[in-house]
């Protein structure tokens, strides 16, 4: 995780590069959510609010900036609009339309679940254009977590998937769910996003049956081959076991236990 830099402590050259795109900045404040970008700030400008997110140009994770910029034109209407992106003065920065919203609630009975289902349905129809890009295909991401690396190919596809369905990545605003933070955007089969999400639902109190019923409201998940879902569940168990081992925390323990329960359900 990267240490968040307060707005007043950012290099003057970086602030000047941003203000060249936004116009005069009246005020800026670092946001508290998320820890992967040293720069994450809401800016007050004469033309309204802007959310700026950035990493040093030589940061090992700077590719995530390119993924977010590449995803932006594909997800207009379900994600904040990308207003600018640049790489200069040692920083790579994306500037987005600011959405004034709150994080989604995944607990049983939450009305946000219907909004997320609608959001995921819209996303499932978006394909990544052919050609090179900053993507890391899901079969590459997951190949170390399956028993045979070739098994990961069953997840492969050309649909744009988000893959990181933590509640903080869903903003609820004026009756709509907006999807933010495309750092892990991935070409995959569209049923994999509902599958990633149902683990989050389980971790927030849904039973396996309840979470799978919600995921099955997405036609792509409902039509998925059960054997493929079982392989995916097993891969997620291995992934979360590794995260729990390497980055122990109450949340990684919860997610690992959730993934183990889901994998066991698909083995029975």
PDB file of C-alpha atoms in Angstrom:
ATOM      1  CA  UNK A   1       0.000   0.000   0.000  1.00  0.00           C
ATOM      2  CA  UNK A   2       1.183   3.509  -0.848  1.00  0.00           C
ATOM      3  CA  UNK A   3       1.319   6.287   1.705  1.00  0.00           C
ATOM      4  CA  UNK A   4      -1.255   8.954   0.879  1.00  0.00           C
ATOM      5  CA  UNK A   5       0.243  12.425   0.368  1.00  0.00           C
ATOM      6  CA  UNK A   6      -1.695  15.420   1.628  1.00  0.00           C
ATOM      7  CA  UNK A   7      -2.553  17.995  -1.025  1.00  0.00           C
ATOM      8  CA  UNK A   8      -0.455  20.745   0.564  1.00  0.00           C
ATOM      9  CA  UNK A   9       2.588  18.437   0.593  1.00  0.00           C
ATOM     10  CA  UNK A  10       2.525  17.587  -3.121  1.00  0.00           C
ATOM     11  CA  UNK A  11       5.335  18.958  -5.298  1.00  0.00           C
ATOM     12  CA  UNK A  12       4.573  22.404  -6.687  1.00  0.00           C
ATOM     13  CA  UNK A  13       5.349  21.189 -10.199  1.00  0.00           C
ATOM     14  CA  UNK A  14       2.687  18.483  -9.872  1.00  0.00           C
ATOM     15  CA  UNK A  15       0.045  20.923  -8.669  1.00  0.00           C
ATOM     16  CA  UNK A  16       0.894  23.214 -11.598  1.00  0.00           C
ATOM     17  CA  UNK A  17       0.547  20.318 -14.068  1.00  0.00           C
ATOM     18  CA  UNK A  18      -2.896  19.494 -12.672  1.00  0.00           C
ATOM     19  CA  UNK A  19      -4.102  23.110 -12.576  1.00  0.00           C
ATOM     20  CA  UNK A  20      -3.043  23.501 -16.221  1.00  0.00           C
ATOM     21  CA  UNK A  21      -5.856  21.020 -17.001  1.00  0.00           C
ATOM     22  CA  UNK A  22      -8.434  22.060 -14.400  1.00  0.00           C
ATOM     23  CA  UNK A  23      -7.952  25.794 -14.255  1.00  0.00           C
ATOM     24  CA  UNK A  24      -7.242  27.513 -10.922  1.00  0.00           C
ATOM     25  CA  UNK A  25      -7.615  25.171  -7.955  1.00  0.00           C
ATOM     26  CA  UNK A  26      -9.433  26.794  -5.065  1.00  0.00           C
ATOM     27  CA  UNK A  27      -8.799  23.966  -2.594  1.00  0.00           C
ATOM     28  CA  UNK A  28      -7.661  20.360  -2.517  1.00  0.00           C
ATOM     29  CA  UNK A  29      -8.011  17.598   0.042  1.00  0.00           C
ATOM     30  CA  UNK A  30      -6.640  14.056   0.119  1.00  0.00           C
ATOM     31  CA  UNK A  31      -9.324  11.365   0.377  1.00  0.00           C
ATOM     32  CA  UNK A  32      -9.146   8.746   3.096  1.00  0.00           C
ATOM     33  CA  UNK A  33     -10.564   5.749   1.184  1.00  0.00           C
ATOM     34  CA  UNK A  34      -8.145   3.511  -0.699  1.00  0.00           C
ATOM     35  CA  UNK A  35      -4.414   3.258  -0.152  1.00  0.00           C
ATOM     36  CA  UNK A  36      -2.943   2.239  -3.506  1.00  0.00           C
ATOM     37  CA  UNK A  37      -2.234   5.716  -4.920  1.00  0.00           C
ATOM     38  CA  UNK A  38      -0.037   8.330  -3.211  1.00  0.00           C
ATOM     39  CA  UNK A  39      -2.132  11.010  -4.925  1.00  0.00           C
ATOM     40  CA  UNK A  40      -5.895  10.762  -4.440  1.00  0.00           C
ATOM     41  CA  UNK A  41      -7.561  14.109  -3.926  1.00  0.00           C
ATOM     42  CA  UNK A  42     -10.791  15.971  -4.465  1.00  0.00           C
ATOM     43  CA  UNK A  43     -10.141  19.372  -6.026  1.00  0.00           C
ATOM     44  CA  UNK A  44     -12.379  22.401  -5.863  1.00  0.00           C
ATOM     45  CA  UNK A  45     -12.089  24.363  -9.103  1.00  0.00           C
ATOM     46  CA  UNK A  46     -14.055  27.211 -10.660  1.00  0.00           C
ATOM     47  CA  UNK A  47     -15.728  24.673 -12.941  1.00  0.00           C
ATOM     48  CA  UNK A  48     -16.669  22.226 -10.198  1.00  0.00           C
ATOM     49  CA  UNK A  49     -15.061  19.318  -8.401  1.00  0.00           C
ATOM     50  CA  UNK A  50     -12.470  16.988  -9.912  1.00  0.00           C
ATOM     51  CA  UNK A  51     -11.026  13.771  -8.508  1.00  0.00           C
ATOM     52  CA  UNK A  52      -7.297  13.399  -9.239  1.00  0.00           C
ATOM     53  CA  UNK A  53      -5.466  10.106  -8.831  1.00  0.00           C
ATOM     54  CA  UNK A  54      -1.804   9.469  -9.530  1.00  0.00           C
ATOM     55  CA  UNK A  55       1.447   7.615  -9.021  1.00  0.00           C
ATOM     56  CA  UNK A  56       5.095   8.486  -9.601  1.00  0.00           C
ATOM     57  CA  UNK A  57       5.962   7.698 -13.221  1.00  0.00           C
ATOM     58  CA  UNK A  58       8.487   5.052 -12.175  1.00  0.00           C
ATOM     59  CA  UNK A  59       6.169   3.317  -9.685  1.00  0.00           C
ATOM     60  CA  UNK A  60       5.898  -0.450 -10.226  1.00  0.00           C
ATOM     61  CA  UNK A  61       2.084  -0.169 -10.347  1.00  0.00           C
ATOM     62  CA  UNK A  62       1.858   2.721 -12.802  1.00  0.00           C
ATOM     63  CA  UNK A  63       0.295   0.303 -15.330  1.00  0.00           C
ATOM     64  CA  UNK A  64      -2.895   0.563 -13.265  1.00  0.00           C
ATOM     65  CA  UNK A  65      -3.165   4.204 -14.321  1.00  0.00           C
ATOM     66  CA  UNK A  66      -3.081   3.127 -17.955  1.00  0.00           C
ATOM     67  CA  UNK A  67      -5.800   0.538 -17.303  1.00  0.00           C
ATOM     68  CA  UNK A  68      -8.076   3.142 -15.762  1.00  0.00           C
ATOM     69  CA  UNK A  69      -7.512   5.494 -18.691  1.00  0.00           C
ATOM     70  CA  UNK A  70      -8.153   2.700 -21.215  1.00  0.00           C
ATOM     71  CA  UNK A  71     -11.352   1.593 -19.470  1.00  0.00           C
ATOM     72  CA  UNK A  72     -12.791   5.107 -19.171  1.00  0.00           C
ATOM     73  CA  UNK A  73     -14.160   5.547 -22.730  1.00  0.00           C
ATOM     74  CA  UNK A  74     -15.786   2.100 -22.533  1.00  0.00           C
ATOM     75  CA  UNK A  75     -17.703   2.738 -19.312  1.00  0.00           C
ATOM     76  CA  UNK A  76     -19.295   6.135 -19.837  1.00  0.00           C
ATOM     77  CA  UNK A  77     -22.578   6.300 -17.990  1.00  0.00           C
ATOM     78  CA  UNK A  78     -21.628   3.771 -15.324  1.00  0.00           C
ATOM     79  CA  UNK A  79     -18.346   5.338 -14.191  1.00  0.00           C
ATOM     80  CA  UNK A  80     -17.114   8.903 -13.704  1.00  0.00           C
ATOM     81  CA  UNK A  81     -15.849  10.494 -16.919  1.00  0.00           C
ATOM     82  CA  UNK A  82     -12.112  10.755 -17.473  1.00  0.00           C
ATOM     83  CA  UNK A  83     -11.341  14.471 -17.890  1.00  0.00           C
ATOM     84  CA  UNK A  84      -7.592  14.328 -18.448  1.00  0.00           C
ATOM     85  CA  UNK A  85      -4.518  12.151 -18.106  1.00  0.00           C
ATOM     86  CA  UNK A  86      -0.843  13.044 -18.293  1.00  0.00           C
ATOM     87  CA  UNK A  87       2.643  11.840 -17.502  1.00  0.00           C
ATOM     88  CA  UNK A  88       5.037  14.683 -16.778  1.00  0.00           C
ATOM     89  CA  UNK A  89       7.296  16.069 -14.069  1.00  0.00           C
ATOM     90  CA  UNK A  90       7.734  12.553 -12.705  1.00  0.00           C
ATOM     91  CA  UNK A  91       4.025  11.852 -12.144  1.00  0.00           C
ATOM     92  CA  UNK A  92       1.305   9.929 -13.969  1.00  0.00           C
ATOM     93  CA  UNK A  93      -2.106  11.409 -13.186  1.00  0.00           C
ATOM     94  CA  UNK A  94      -5.707  10.776 -14.189  1.00  0.00           C
ATOM     95  CA  UNK A  95      -8.416  13.338 -13.524  1.00  0.00           C
ATOM     96  CA  UNK A  96     -12.044  12.263 -13.229  1.00  0.00           C
ATOM     97  CA  UNK A  97     -15.473  13.781 -12.909  1.00  0.00           C
ATOM     98  CA  UNK A  98     -16.282  13.873  -9.195  1.00  0.00           C
ATOM     99  CA  UNK A  99     -19.287  11.825  -8.075  1.00  0.00           C
ATOM    100  CA  UNK A 100     -20.692  12.851  -4.709  1.00  0.00           C
ATOM    101  CA  UNK A 101     -21.833   9.521  -3.301  1.00  0.00           C
ATOM    102  CA  UNK A 102     -21.388   6.955  -0.556  1.00  0.00           C
ATOM    103  CA  UNK A 103     -20.002   3.439  -0.562  1.00  0.00           C
ATOM    104  CA  UNK A 104     -22.457   0.652  -1.333  1.00  0.00           C
ATOM    105  CA  UNK A 105     -23.987  -1.481   1.395  1.00  0.00           C
ATOM    106  CA  UNK A 106     -23.906  -5.235   0.740  1.00  0.00           C
ATOM    107  CA  UNK A 107     -25.697  -6.478   3.860  1.00  0.00           C
ATOM    108  CA  UNK A 108     -28.824  -8.639   3.439  1.00  0.00           C
ATOM    109  CA  UNK A 109     -31.829  -6.486   2.650  1.00  0.00           C
ATOM    110  CA  UNK A 110     -29.806  -3.533   1.344  1.00  0.00           C
ATOM    111  CA  UNK A 111     -31.539  -1.702  -1.523  1.00  0.00           C
ATOM    112  CA  UNK A 112     -28.091  -1.079  -2.987  1.00  0.00           C
ATOM    113  CA  UNK A 113     -27.934  -4.695  -4.155  1.00  0.00           C
ATOM    114  CA  UNK A 114     -30.554  -4.042  -6.844  1.00  0.00           C
ATOM    115  CA  UNK A 115     -28.540  -1.061  -8.063  1.00  0.00           C
ATOM    116  CA  UNK A 116     -25.362  -3.136  -8.254  1.00  0.00           C
ATOM    117  CA  UNK A 117     -27.172  -5.859 -10.194  1.00  0.00           C
ATOM    118  CA  UNK A 118     -28.262  -3.209 -12.722  1.00  0.00           C
ATOM    119  CA  UNK A 119     -24.718  -1.850 -12.889  1.00  0.00           C
ATOM    120  CA  UNK A 120     -23.217  -5.286 -13.417  1.00  0.00           C
ATOM    121  CA  UNK A 121     -25.769  -6.059 -16.112  1.00  0.00           C
ATOM    122  CA  UNK A 122     -24.714  -2.957 -18.048  1.00  0.00           C
ATOM    123  CA  UNK A 123     -21.046  -3.843 -17.617  1.00  0.00           C
ATOM    124  CA  UNK A 124     -21.549  -7.390 -18.893  1.00  0.00           C
ATOM    125  CA  UNK A 125     -22.361  -6.037 -22.365  1.00  0.00           C
ATOM    126  CA  UNK A 126     -19.074  -4.108 -22.743  1.00  0.00           C
ATOM    127  CA  UNK A 127     -16.298  -5.745 -24.743  1.00  0.00           C
ATOM    128  CA  UNK A 128     -12.658  -4.686 -24.876  1.00  0.00           C
ATOM    129  CA  UNK A 129     -11.641  -3.756 -28.437  1.00  0.00           C
ATOM    130  CA  UNK A 130      -9.218  -6.115 -30.130  1.00  0.00           C
ATOM    131  CA  UNK A 131      -5.570  -5.170 -30.083  1.00  0.00           C
ATOM    132  CA  UNK A 132      -2.857  -4.541 -27.506  1.00  0.00           C
ATOM    133  CA  UNK A 133      -3.646  -2.740 -24.306  1.00  0.00           C
ATOM    134  CA  UNK A 134      -2.592  -2.405 -20.661  1.00  0.00           C
ATOM    135  CA  UNK A 135      -4.704  -5.389 -19.621  1.00  0.00           C
ATOM    136  CA  UNK A 136      -3.606  -8.493 -17.724  1.00  0.00           C
ATOM    137  CA  UNK A 137      -5.968 -11.237 -18.938  1.00  0.00           C
ATOM    138  CA  UNK A 138      -7.736 -13.211 -16.255  1.00  0.00           C
ATOM    139  CA  UNK A 139      -6.186 -16.482 -17.403  1.00  0.00           C
ATOM    140  CA  UNK A 140      -2.796 -14.914 -16.632  1.00  0.00           C
ATOM    141  CA  UNK A 141      -3.905 -13.471 -13.308  1.00  0.00           C
ATOM    142  CA  UNK A 142      -5.420 -16.727 -12.072  1.00  0.00           C
ATOM    143  CA  UNK A 143      -3.113 -19.372 -13.531  1.00  0.00           C
ATOM    144  CA  UNK A 144      -1.097 -19.805 -10.326  1.00  0.00           C
ATOM    145  CA  UNK A 145      -4.265 -20.475  -8.342  1.00  0.00           C
ATOM    146  CA  UNK A 146      -5.637 -23.384 -10.375  1.00  0.00           C
ATOM    147  CA  UNK A 147      -4.383 -26.965 -10.192  1.00  0.00           C
ATOM    148  CA  UNK A 148      -3.388 -26.933 -13.867  1.00  0.00           C
ATOM    149  CA  UNK A 149      -2.467 -23.552 -15.442  1.00  0.00           C
ATOM    150  CA  UNK A 150      -4.423 -24.593 -18.538  1.00  0.00           C
ATOM    151  CA  UNK A 151      -7.593 -24.635 -16.427  1.00  0.00           C
ATOM    152  CA  UNK A 152      -7.464 -20.830 -16.172  1.00  0.00           C
ATOM    153  CA  UNK A 153      -8.291 -20.619 -19.877  1.00  0.00           C
ATOM    154  CA  UNK A 154     -11.936 -21.371 -19.065  1.00  0.00           C
ATOM    155  CA  UNK A 155     -12.141 -17.877 -17.528  1.00  0.00           C
ATOM    156  CA  UNK A 156     -10.767 -16.205 -20.679  1.00  0.00           C
ATOM    157  CA  UNK A 157     -12.929 -13.810 -22.638  1.00  0.00           C
ATOM    158  CA  UNK A 158     -13.101 -10.355 -24.187  1.00  0.00           C
ATOM    159  CA  UNK A 159     -15.654  -8.748 -21.866  1.00  0.00           C
ATOM    160  CA  UNK A 160     -14.437  -5.878 -19.694  1.00  0.00           C
ATOM    161  CA  UNK A 161     -14.588  -7.010 -16.077  1.00  0.00           C
ATOM    162  CA  UNK A 162     -13.814  -4.937 -13.006  1.00  0.00           C
ATOM    163  CA  UNK A 163     -12.884  -7.804 -10.615  1.00  0.00           C
ATOM    164  CA  UNK A 164     -12.554  -5.701  -7.433  1.00  0.00           C
ATOM    165  CA  UNK A 165     -16.079  -5.423  -6.005  1.00  0.00           C
ATOM    166  CA  UNK A 166     -15.279  -4.021  -2.580  1.00  0.00           C
ATOM    167  CA  UNK A 167     -18.072  -1.699  -1.397  1.00  0.00           C
ATOM    168  CA  UNK A 168     -15.767   1.340  -1.590  1.00  0.00           C
ATOM    169  CA  UNK A 169     -15.531   0.857  -5.368  1.00  0.00           C
ATOM    170  CA  UNK A 170     -19.299   1.348  -5.757  1.00  0.00           C
ATOM    171  CA  UNK A 171     -20.618   4.869  -5.232  1.00  0.00           C
ATOM    172  CA  UNK A 172     -24.340   5.257  -4.627  1.00  0.00           C
ATOM    173  CA  UNK A 173     -25.560   8.642  -5.825  1.00  0.00           C
ATOM    174  CA  UNK A 174     -29.084   9.793  -6.662  1.00  0.00           C
ATOM    175  CA  UNK A 175     -30.452   6.294  -7.107  1.00  0.00           C
ATOM    176  CA  UNK A 176     -27.613   4.984  -9.282  1.00  0.00           C
ATOM    177  CA  UNK A 177     -24.569   2.826  -8.605  1.00  0.00           C
ATOM    178  CA  UNK A 178     -21.327   4.121 -10.127  1.00  0.00           C
ATOM    179  CA  UNK A 179     -18.274   1.906 -10.525  1.00  0.00           C
ATOM    180  CA  UNK A 180     -14.883   3.429  -9.755  1.00  0.00           C
ATOM    181  CA  UNK A 181     -11.224   2.329  -9.622  1.00  0.00           C
ATOM    182  CA  UNK A 182     -10.441   0.297 -12.737  1.00  0.00           C
ATOM    183  CA  UNK A 183      -6.901  -0.590 -11.657  1.00  0.00           C
ATOM    184  CA  UNK A 184      -7.641  -4.311 -12.038  1.00  0.00           C
ATOM    185  CA  UNK A 185      -9.773  -4.098 -15.179  1.00  0.00           C
ATOM    186  CA  UNK A 186      -9.451  -7.430 -16.953  1.00  0.00           C
ATOM    187  CA  UNK A 187     -10.659  -9.125 -20.148  1.00  0.00           C
ATOM    188  CA  UNK A 188     -12.574 -12.214 -19.057  1.00  0.00           C
ATOM    189  CA  UNK A 189     -15.821 -14.151 -19.249  1.00  0.00           C
ATOM    190  CA  UNK A 190     -18.593 -11.857 -18.028  1.00  0.00           C
ATOM    191  CA  UNK A 191     -19.810 -14.368 -15.409  1.00  0.00           C
ATOM    192  CA  UNK A 192     -16.584 -13.925 -13.445  1.00  0.00           C
ATOM    193  CA  UNK A 193     -17.577 -10.487 -12.130  1.00  0.00           C
ATOM    194  CA  UNK A 194     -20.769 -11.779 -10.457  1.00  0.00           C
ATOM    195  CA  UNK A 195     -18.657 -14.631  -9.089  1.00  0.00           C
ATOM    196  CA  UNK A 196     -16.138 -12.204  -7.582  1.00  0.00           C
ATOM    197  CA  UNK A 197     -19.027 -10.188  -6.161  1.00  0.00           C
ATOM    198  CA  UNK A 198     -20.837 -13.065  -4.477  1.00  0.00           C
ATOM    199  CA  UNK A 199     -17.821 -13.642  -2.209  1.00  0.00           C
ATOM    200  CA  UNK A 200     -18.194 -10.042  -1.046  1.00  0.00           C
ATOM    201  CA  UNK A 201     -21.898 -10.639  -0.427  1.00  0.00           C
ATOM    202  CA  UNK A 202     -21.112 -13.712   1.657  1.00  0.00           C
ATOM    203  CA  UNK A 203     -18.547 -11.767   3.650  1.00  0.00           C
ATOM    204  CA  UNK A 204     -21.267  -9.218   4.466  1.00  0.00           C
ATOM    205  CA  UNK A 205     -23.667 -11.803   5.873  1.00  0.00           C
ATOM    206  CA  UNK A 206     -25.388 -13.565   2.978  1.00  0.00           C
ATOM    207  CA  UNK A 207     -25.536 -17.346   2.982  1.00  0.00           C
ATOM    208  CA  UNK A 208     -24.028 -19.180   0.023  1.00  0.00           C
ATOM    209  CA  UNK A 209     -27.520 -19.831  -1.339  1.00  0.00           C
ATOM    210  CA  UNK A 210     -28.519 -16.176  -0.972  1.00  0.00           C
ATOM    211  CA  UNK A 211     -25.331 -14.879  -2.606  1.00  0.00           C
ATOM    212  CA  UNK A 212     -25.574 -17.310  -5.515  1.00  0.00           C
ATOM    213  CA  UNK A 213     -29.239 -16.408  -6.027  1.00  0.00           C
ATOM    214  CA  UNK A 214     -28.285 -12.736  -6.281  1.00  0.00           C
ATOM    215  CA  UNK A 215     -25.441 -13.512  -8.705  1.00  0.00           C
ATOM    216  CA  UNK A 216     -27.822 -15.651 -10.759  1.00  0.00           C
ATOM    217  CA  UNK A 217     -29.952 -12.567 -11.399  1.00  0.00           C
ATOM    218  CA  UNK A 218     -27.214 -11.801 -13.906  1.00  0.00           C
ATOM    219  CA  UNK A 219     -27.987 -13.956 -16.969  1.00  0.00           C
ATOM    220  CA  UNK A 220     -24.292 -14.492 -17.638  1.00  0.00           C
ATOM    221  CA  UNK A 221     -23.752 -16.088 -14.231  1.00  0.00           C
ATOM    222  CA  UNK A 222     -26.969 -18.082 -14.422  1.00  0.00           C
ATOM    223  CA  UNK A 223     -25.778 -19.578 -17.737  1.00  0.00           C
ATOM    224  CA  UNK A 224     -22.208 -20.318 -16.572  1.00  0.00           C
ATOM    225  CA  UNK A 225     -21.040 -23.939 -16.635  1.00  0.00           C
ATOM    226  CA  UNK A 226     -21.205 -25.181 -13.006  1.00  0.00           C
ATOM    227  CA  UNK A 227     -17.906 -27.014 -13.468  1.00  0.00           C
ATOM    228  CA  UNK A 228     -16.251 -23.783 -14.538  1.00  0.00           C
ATOM    229  CA  UNK A 229     -17.700 -21.986 -11.513  1.00  0.00           C
ATOM    230  CA  UNK A 230     -16.315 -24.758  -9.295  1.00  0.00           C
ATOM    231  CA  UNK A 231     -12.826 -24.257 -10.751  1.00  0.00           C
ATOM    232  CA  UNK A 232     -13.181 -20.511 -10.191  1.00  0.00           C
ATOM    233  CA  UNK A 233     -14.262 -21.043  -6.579  1.00  0.00           C
ATOM    234  CA  UNK A 234     -11.227 -23.279  -5.985  1.00  0.00           C
ATOM    235  CA  UNK A 235      -8.919 -20.656  -7.540  1.00  0.00           C
ATOM    236  CA  UNK A 236     -10.370 -17.925  -5.334  1.00  0.00           C
ATOM    237  CA  UNK A 237      -9.839 -20.103  -2.268  1.00  0.00           C
ATOM    238  CA  UNK A 238      -6.162 -20.495  -3.186  1.00  0.00           C
ATOM    239  CA  UNK A 239      -5.829 -16.783  -3.881  1.00  0.00           C
ATOM    240  CA  UNK A 240      -7.379 -15.709  -0.573  1.00  0.00           C
ATOM    241  CA  UNK A 241      -5.414 -18.292   1.376  1.00  0.00           C
ATOM    242  CA  UNK A 242      -2.250 -16.735  -0.086  1.00  0.00           C
ATOM    243  CA  UNK A 243      -3.421 -13.209   0.767  1.00  0.00           C
ATOM    244  CA  UNK A 244      -4.270 -14.269   4.328  1.00  0.00           C
ATOM    245  CA  UNK A 245      -0.832 -15.870   4.685  1.00  0.00           C
ATOM    246  CA  UNK A 246       1.160 -12.977   3.210  1.00  0.00           C
ATOM    247  CA  UNK A 247      -0.971 -10.069   4.457  1.00  0.00           C
ATOM    248  CA  UNK A 248      -2.721 -11.201   7.634  1.00  0.00           C
ATOM    249  CA  UNK A 249      -5.563  -8.980   8.789  1.00  0.00           C
ATOM    250  CA  UNK A 250      -9.093  -9.472  10.105  1.00  0.00           C
ATOM    251  CA  UNK A 251     -10.473  -8.808   6.624  1.00  0.00           C
ATOM    252  CA  UNK A 252      -8.154 -11.196   4.784  1.00  0.00           C
ATOM    253  CA  UNK A 253      -9.071 -13.863   7.355  1.00  0.00           C
ATOM    254  CA  UNK A 254     -12.762 -13.250   6.722  1.00  0.00           C
ATOM    255  CA  UNK A 255     -12.364 -13.390   2.956  1.00  0.00           C
ATOM    256  CA  UNK A 256     -10.215 -16.523   3.093  1.00  0.00           C
ATOM    257  CA  UNK A 257     -12.775 -18.304   5.271  1.00  0.00           C
ATOM    258  CA  UNK A 258     -15.547 -17.170   2.913  1.00  0.00           C
ATOM    259  CA  UNK A 259     -13.674 -18.436  -0.142  1.00  0.00           C
ATOM    260  CA  UNK A 260     -12.992 -21.777   1.531  1.00  0.00           C
ATOM    261  CA  UNK A 261     -16.682 -22.196   2.329  1.00  0.00           C
ATOM    262  CA  UNK A 262     -17.687 -21.395  -1.253  1.00  0.00           C
ATOM    263  CA  UNK A 263     -15.104 -23.794  -2.704  1.00  0.00           C
ATOM    264  CA  UNK A 264     -16.245 -26.556  -0.325  1.00  0.00           C
ATOM    265  CA  UNK A 265     -19.853 -25.954  -1.408  1.00  0.00           C
ATOM    266  CA  UNK A 266     -18.867 -26.537  -5.047  1.00  0.00           C
ATOM    267  CA  UNK A 267     -16.953 -29.709  -4.196  1.00  0.00           C
ATOM    268  CA  UNK A 268     -19.919 -31.284  -2.436  1.00  0.00           C
TER     269      UNK A 268
END
